[in-house]
Amino acid sequence: MAGQVAIGSRSGLRSALPLLLPAYLWLTVAIFLPLSAMVFFSFMTELPLSGKAWSFTLDNYTAFLSQGLYPTLLLASLRLGLEVTLWCVVVGYPAAYVLAKVLKGRSREAIFLLVILPFWSNGLVRIFSWAMVLREGGILDTALNAVLPIKINIDLMYSYPAVIIGLVHSYVPYMVLTCYLTLQAIDGSLIEAGRSLGASRLQVLKRIVIPLSMPGLVAGAALIFVPVVGSFMEPRILGGRTGTFYGTVIEDQFVAVFNWPLGAALSFILLAVVLVILAVASPILRRAA
Amino acid sequence: MAGVQVSNLSRSFGAHKALDDVSIDFADGGFYALLGPSGSGKTTLLRQIAGFDFPDFGRIAIGGESVERVPIEKRRIGMVFQNYALFPNMSVADNVAFGLSVRGEPKAVIAAEVQRALDLVQLGKLGSRRPHQLSGGQRQRVALARAIVTKPRVLLLDEPLGALDKALRVDMQIELKRIQREIGITTIFVTHDQEEALTMSDRIGILRDGRLVQEGPPEEIYDRPKSEFAATFLGDANIFRGDSTGNGIRLQDGTAIAAGAGAKLAAGAKASCAVRPERIRIATDTGTPNAPNANVLRGQVSKRIFAGNNSTYFVERAGQTLKVIVQNTGAERLAEGQDVVLRWSPESTVLIAAG
């Protein structure tokens, strides 16, 4: 009996191999090899490409600790990731709820299209169009002053809120999509059952809907938090001088300073920190769900 | 506990009239079955009483209090859903406790009430299980315990036994009836299963196309159906159509059928007679002499279906197939193709206005 099962699963793997191979081959070539090269670089004194002499060192990693700037920037980036994720929940979850539970048919399709529309436009174009909106004398400033009786000055450009706005706009569709999927799977009769037992809409939301959609919230949060912590485009363009974060520093090492080994080391420290955070958070979130 | 009065209730979805001027008085403590084919409006009516949907016109009163604009959570009803709708993120005990805990009852009270409700449905030991670890019948019981633990004024059941297999369904029918008697709660039960409606309820309302066709005790509806639809939907019936003679009908070929029950109709009007298949006696020509006044028809057996405790004979007569059910008493069985005489008393014949 046990032997039969083993044979069964082995032949299953053999027949599945042609289906698995392309994806794993691609992952090996496209991710594993460059990443290995980066690990290698992060322990070097100099980039070997320039022909200079190089040796192995741990200096790139110790630089993170010896210079207070890097941990400070990492903390700022983690805070940015947390705030953007929270705003994405605040903005995205209600939208996902309405899409999944209130709208039907045509209107749902139309609103859904609006949610995924940002994916179809270029990221850089999106950010620069925010710059048009947020700067002094920009679209938001002009529009508000046209409506309000008092004169106010809206200049959000090159500020922390501008970075948040840009990042939330870029990443909120992930939250809407993951929450939509879990919310849609919740049977409407569960909500009706809760109401029939005397629970208000808010109590039903707190005790039934949110716990059951927790997997979507967690997946959305992970999809948003990780790239936001390492983001550099939105902070640089919308944040200006205030937009110096861990991600922009890494980008500088690669693009401006050409200190690839330090950039690589900083990247892996970020990766490690994010992995630790996810590892610590996942059992807590799973228990909450 | 409280009775429920529904008066002149109407509800349309676009051009479709889901409920059309329905009035029913659900007696306090009674077990009422709403019976009808799918799309007849029975579930719509139940959802109006529960408060999931609001009527266009009409009045709903629970215990004399108008509730048609009261939100669900304030109506104090207990509802059991067709798919049970147990909360998958909670244990069985937490499911049952839900109604009490949203009301803010003290923990000790909740624990005691939950245990009592679980004991009532004979699941006292399964409180820590998760819904997905239970069988269909057990989930059904949890759903029932959850609905009654809050001491609602009315218990609403939406085809609660539809997802169970036949044997379990019969068990649950008895169980549900026992629990309902024990707590004496007004119960409204939606079903499309006529047998379920007959065996469980004290009163039945038959709905069709959003209208109440007939309502009353099961015996009355079965013995005195007021329409062909009621006669054929609740149980089986042979229908004869012809012209009223005042106390029966005359078929097109001139045969008279006497009816001792049903509507009083003026002679000459279009009318029908309904006869239950088990009320007809079937015999060969040489059998018993005709009783006085008995309805007598001649025909030929076209088919016999043996079902163990009874047999159903299909008898061809003047282009109509009649159904006769004979108990298996050990008497000689009739062969297919045999010429037979059908006899039944006028008292078993219900006169129905054509409609």
Short mmCIF file of C-alpha atoms in Angstrom, two decimals, chain A residues 6-278:
data_model
loop_
_atom_site.label_atom_id
_atom_site.label_comp_id
_atom_site.label_asym_id
_atom_site.label_seq_id
_atom_site.Cartn_x
_atom_site.Cartn_y
_atom_site.Cartn_z
CA ALA A 6 5.25 6.15 -3.37
CA ILE A 7 5.22 4.90 -6.96
CA GLY A 8 2.13 6.96 -7.63
CA SER A 9 3.67 10.16 -6.36
CA ARG A 10 6.99 9.58 -8.12
CA SER A 11 5.32 9.05 -11.49
CA GLY A 12 3.19 12.11 -10.70
CA LEU A 13 6.33 14.19 -10.22
CA ARG A 14 7.86 12.82 -13.43
CA SER A 15 4.82 13.78 -15.47
CA ALA A 16 4.69 17.17 -13.74
CA LEU A 17 8.34 17.93 -14.49
CA PRO A 18 7.81 19.29 -18.02
CA LEU A 19 5.22 21.64 -16.55
CA LEU A 20 7.42 22.81 -13.68
CA LEU A 21 10.69 23.08 -15.59
CA PRO A 22 10.13 26.27 -17.64
CA ALA A 23 9.12 28.29 -14.59
CA TYR A 24 11.95 27.05 -12.41
CA LEU A 25 14.51 27.34 -15.17
CA TRP A 26 13.40 30.91 -15.70
CA LEU A 27 13.51 31.66 -11.96
CA THR A 28 17.02 30.19 -11.76
CA VAL A 29 18.32 32.26 -14.64
CA ALA A 30 16.46 35.48 -13.93
CA ILE A 31 16.56 35.65 -10.15
CA PHE A 32 18.89 33.15 -8.59
CA LEU A 33 21.95 33.86 -10.74
CA PRO A 34 21.88 37.68 -10.53
CA LEU A 35 21.07 37.47 -6.84
CA SER A 36 24.04 35.14 -6.28
CA ALA A 37 26.22 37.59 -8.12
CA MET A 38 24.96 40.35 -5.83
CA VAL A 39 25.72 38.27 -2.74
CA PHE A 40 29.21 37.83 -4.16
CA PHE A 41 29.60 41.57 -4.84
CA SER A 42 28.44 42.49 -1.35
CA PHE A 43 31.55 40.86 0.13
CA MET A 44 34.02 42.66 -2.21
CA THR A 45 36.05 45.79 -1.71
CA GLU A 46 35.77 46.92 -5.33
CA LEU A 47 33.69 46.12 -8.36
CA PRO A 48 35.80 43.67 -10.44
CA LEU A 49 34.48 45.15 -13.69
CA SER A 50 36.65 48.27 -13.49
CA GLY A 51 39.85 46.20 -13.51
CA LYS A 52 40.92 47.41 -10.07
CA ALA A 53 42.36 44.99 -7.53
CA TRP A 54 39.80 43.63 -5.12
CA SER A 55 39.60 41.36 -2.09
CA PHE A 56 36.93 39.88 0.17
CA THR A 57 35.71 41.99 3.08
CA LEU A 58 32.91 42.36 5.60
CA ASP A 59 33.28 46.17 5.57
CA ASN A 60 30.16 46.72 3.48
CA TYR A 61 28.05 45.07 6.15
CA THR A 62 29.81 46.69 9.10
CA ALA A 63 29.34 50.07 7.37
CA PHE A 64 25.61 49.69 8.03
CA LEU A 65 26.22 49.59 11.77
CA SER A 66 29.14 52.00 12.03
CA GLN A 67 27.32 54.80 10.23
CA GLY A 68 24.18 55.79 12.13
CA LEU A 69 22.63 57.14 8.92
CA TYR A 70 21.79 53.74 7.47
CA PRO A 71 19.82 52.32 10.42
CA THR A 72 18.02 55.66 10.75
CA LEU A 73 17.04 55.58 7.08
CA LEU A 74 16.01 51.93 7.34
CA LEU A 75 13.73 52.79 10.27
CA ALA A 76 12.27 55.69 8.26
CA SER A 77 11.64 53.33 5.34
CA LEU A 78 9.99 50.74 7.59
CA ARG A 79 7.77 53.47 9.00
CA LEU A 80 6.95 54.58 5.45
CA GLY A 81 6.07 50.98 4.56
CA LEU A 82 3.83 50.66 7.59
CA GLU A 83 2.04 53.94 6.96
CA VAL A 84 1.50 53.28 3.26
CA THR A 85 0.20 49.78 4.07
CA LEU A 86 -2.22 51.19 6.64
CA TRP A 87 -3.50 53.84 4.24
CA CYS A 88 -3.91 51.16 1.57
CA VAL A 89 -6.07 49.18 4.03
CA VAL A 90 -8.10 52.27 4.92
CA VAL A 91 -8.65 53.20 1.28
CA GLY A 92 -8.64 49.76 -0.35
CA TYR A 93 -10.67 47.58 2.02
CA PRO A 94 -13.94 49.56 1.83
CA ALA A 95 -13.61 49.69 -1.96
CA ALA A 96 -13.03 45.93 -2.08
CA TYR A 97 -16.08 45.40 0.17
CA VAL A 98 -18.33 47.47 -2.07
CA LEU A 99 -16.99 45.70 -5.17
CA ALA A 100 -17.49 42.25 -3.69
CA LYS A 101 -20.70 42.66 -1.72
CA VAL A 102 -22.68 45.65 -2.96
CA LEU A 103 -22.14 46.08 -6.69
CA LYS A 104 -23.37 43.57 -9.23
CA GLY A 105 -22.92 42.98 -12.95
CA ARG A 106 -22.03 45.92 -15.20
CA SER A 107 -21.34 48.51 -12.52
CA ARG A 108 -18.98 46.07 -10.76
CA GLU A 109 -17.04 45.53 -13.99
CA ALA A 110 -16.77 49.27 -14.57
CA ILE A 111 -15.51 50.05 -11.06
CA PHE A 112 -13.16 47.09 -11.21
CA LEU A 113 -11.65 48.47 -14.39
CA LEU A 114 -11.00 51.79 -12.63
CA VAL A 115 -9.14 49.94 -9.87
CA ILE A 116 -6.75 48.16 -12.20
CA LEU A 117 -6.37 51.11 -14.58
CA PRO A 118 -3.19 52.39 -12.82
CA PHE A 119 -1.49 49.09 -13.75
CA TRP A 120 -1.92 49.99 -17.39
CA SER A 121 -0.16 53.33 -17.18
CA ASN A 122 3.56 53.85 -16.82
CA GLY A 123 4.71 54.24 -13.21
CA LEU A 124 6.88 57.24 -13.94
CA VAL A 125 4.05 59.01 -15.78
CA ARG A 126 1.78 58.39 -12.79
CA ILE A 127 4.27 59.94 -10.39
CA PHE A 128 4.91 63.00 -12.54
CA SER A 129 1.19 63.55 -12.94
CA TRP A 130 0.96 63.60 -9.14
CA ALA A 131 3.68 66.24 -9.16
CA MET A 132 1.43 68.34 -11.41
CA VAL A 133 -1.41 67.95 -8.94
CA LEU A 134 0.45 68.52 -5.69
CA ARG A 135 2.78 71.43 -6.38
CA GLU A 136 2.00 75.06 -5.45
CA GLY A 137 -0.18 76.55 -8.17
CA GLY A 138 -0.88 73.00 -9.30
CA ILE A 139 -4.20 71.38 -10.01
CA LEU A 140 -5.15 70.71 -6.35
CA ASP A 141 -4.13 74.20 -5.21
CA THR A 142 -6.01 75.93 -8.04
CA ALA A 143 -9.11 73.80 -7.68
CA LEU A 144 -9.37 74.29 -3.90
CA ASN A 145 -8.86 78.03 -4.16
CA ALA A 146 -11.53 78.22 -6.85
CA VAL A 147 -14.04 76.62 -4.49
CA LEU A 148 -13.05 77.95 -1.07
CA PRO A 149 -13.83 81.56 -0.08
CA ILE A 150 -10.52 82.01 1.79
CA LYS A 151 -7.14 81.98 0.15
CA ILE A 152 -5.09 78.93 1.10
CA ASN A 153 -1.76 77.67 -0.04
CA ILE A 154 -1.50 74.02 -0.92
CA ASP A 155 2.04 72.99 -1.63
CA LEU A 156 2.43 69.33 -0.88
CA MET A 157 5.21 68.84 -3.39
CA TYR A 158 8.54 67.66 -1.95
CA SER A 159 7.02 66.59 1.34
CA TYR A 160 6.42 63.39 3.27
CA PRO A 161 2.64 63.45 2.58
CA ALA A 162 3.37 63.69 -1.15
CA VAL A 163 5.48 60.52 -0.95
CA ILE A 164 2.68 58.76 0.95
CA ILE A 165 0.05 59.89 -1.58
CA GLY A 166 2.12 58.71 -4.52
CA LEU A 167 2.93 55.33 -2.96
CA VAL A 168 -0.64 54.67 -1.80
CA HIS A 169 -1.86 55.44 -5.28
CA SER A 170 0.65 53.03 -6.79
CA TYR A 171 0.01 50.16 -4.40
CA VAL A 172 -3.67 50.38 -3.36
CA PRO A 173 -4.85 48.17 -6.26
CA TYR A 174 -3.00 45.21 -4.68
CA MET A 175 -5.00 45.65 -1.48
CA VAL A 176 -8.27 46.02 -3.38
CA LEU A 177 -7.62 42.90 -5.45
CA THR A 178 -6.50 40.59 -2.62
CA CYS A 179 -9.31 41.75 -0.30
CA TYR A 180 -11.86 41.54 -3.10
CA LEU A 181 -10.98 37.88 -3.64
CA THR A 182 -11.41 36.89 0.00
CA LEU A 183 -14.49 39.08 0.51
CA GLN A 184 -16.17 37.63 -2.52
CA ALA A 185 -15.67 34.13 -1.13
CA ILE A 186 -17.66 35.03 2.01
CA ASP A 187 -21.18 33.67 1.65
CA GLY A 188 -23.77 36.44 1.89
CA SER A 189 -25.90 34.26 4.14
CA LEU A 190 -23.18 34.50 6.85
CA ILE A 191 -23.74 38.25 6.98
CA GLU A 192 -27.51 37.74 7.05
CA ALA A 193 -27.14 35.12 9.78
CA GLY A 194 -25.12 37.56 11.87
CA ARG A 195 -27.74 40.29 11.45
CA SER A 196 -30.59 37.89 12.24
CA LEU A 197 -28.84 37.04 15.51
CA GLY A 198 -29.04 40.67 16.57
CA ALA A 199 -25.64 41.97 15.43
CA SER A 200 -25.42 45.46 13.94
CA ARG A 201 -23.65 46.00 10.62
CA LEU A 202 -20.53 47.10 12.51
CA GLN A 203 -20.55 44.01 14.74
CA VAL A 204 -20.97 41.75 11.70
CA LEU A 205 -18.04 43.53 10.04
CA LYS A 206 -15.82 43.20 13.11
CA ARG A 207 -16.64 39.64 14.08
CA ILE A 208 -17.40 37.90 10.80
CA VAL A 209 -16.34 39.82 7.69
CA ILE A 210 -12.91 41.10 8.78
CA PRO A 211 -11.77 37.82 10.38
CA LEU A 212 -12.85 35.89 7.28
CA SER A 213 -11.12 38.33 4.93
CA MET A 214 -7.92 38.40 7.01
CA PRO A 215 -5.99 36.22 4.51
CA GLY A 216 -6.63 38.86 1.83
CA LEU A 217 -5.57 41.68 4.14
CA VAL A 218 -2.37 39.83 5.06
CA ALA A 219 -1.55 39.00 1.45
CA GLY A 220 -2.22 42.59 0.39
CA ALA A 221 -0.12 43.97 3.24
CA ALA A 222 2.82 41.72 2.34
CA LEU A 223 2.53 42.66 -1.34
CA ILE A 224 2.61 46.36 -0.43
CA PHE A 225 4.90 46.57 2.60
CA VAL A 226 7.90 44.80 1.05
CA PRO A 227 8.27 46.88 -2.14
CA VAL A 228 7.38 50.15 -0.38
CA VAL A 229 10.21 49.71 2.14
CA GLY A 230 12.66 49.46 -0.77
CA SER A 231 10.94 52.05 -2.98
CA PHE A 232 13.01 54.89 -4.42
CA MET A 233 11.17 56.35 -7.40
CA GLU A 234 8.22 57.94 -5.56
CA PRO A 235 10.36 59.27 -2.65
CA ARG A 236 12.87 60.80 -5.05
CA ILE A 237 10.41 62.52 -7.39
CA LEU A 238 7.66 63.50 -4.97
CA GLY A 239 9.78 63.84 -1.81
CA GLY A 240 12.65 65.89 -3.15
CA ARG A 241 15.09 66.65 -0.34
CA THR A 242 12.73 65.13 2.25
CA GLY A 243 12.53 62.00 0.16
CA THR A 244 15.77 60.39 1.27
CA PHE A 245 14.98 56.86 2.30
CA TYR A 246 16.78 53.54 2.49
CA GLY A 247 15.72 52.70 -1.06
CA THR A 248 17.04 55.94 -2.52
CA VAL A 249 20.39 55.40 -0.78
CA ILE A 250 20.70 51.93 -2.32
CA GLU A 251 19.80 53.37 -5.71
CA ASP A 252 22.49 56.03 -5.27
CA GLN A 253 25.13 53.36 -4.64
CA PHE A 254 24.28 51.67 -7.92
CA VAL A 255 23.50 54.65 -10.14
CA ALA A 256 25.40 57.63 -8.80
CA VAL A 257 28.29 56.54 -6.55
CA PHE A 258 28.98 53.26 -8.35
CA ASN A 259 29.66 51.54 -5.04
CA TRP A 260 27.89 48.33 -6.05
CA PRO A 261 29.32 46.26 -3.15
CA LEU A 262 27.87 48.66 -0.54
CA GLY A 263 24.55 48.87 -2.42
CA ALA A 264 24.36 45.09 -2.58
CA ALA A 265 25.16 44.73 1.13
CA LEU A 266 22.52 47.32 2.07
CA SER A 267 20.00 45.45 -0.12
CA PHE A 268 20.64 42.16 1.63
CA ILE A 269 20.36 43.77 5.05
CA LEU A 270 16.97 45.12 3.95
CA LEU A 271 15.95 41.68 2.66
CA ALA A 272 16.94 40.08 5.96
CA VAL A 273 15.08 42.66 8.05
CA VAL A 274 11.92 42.31 5.93
CA LEU A 275 12.07 38.52 6.15
CA VAL A 276 12.42 38.69 9.94
CA ILE A 277 9.44 41.06 10.15
CA LEU A 278 7.28 38.79 7.97
#
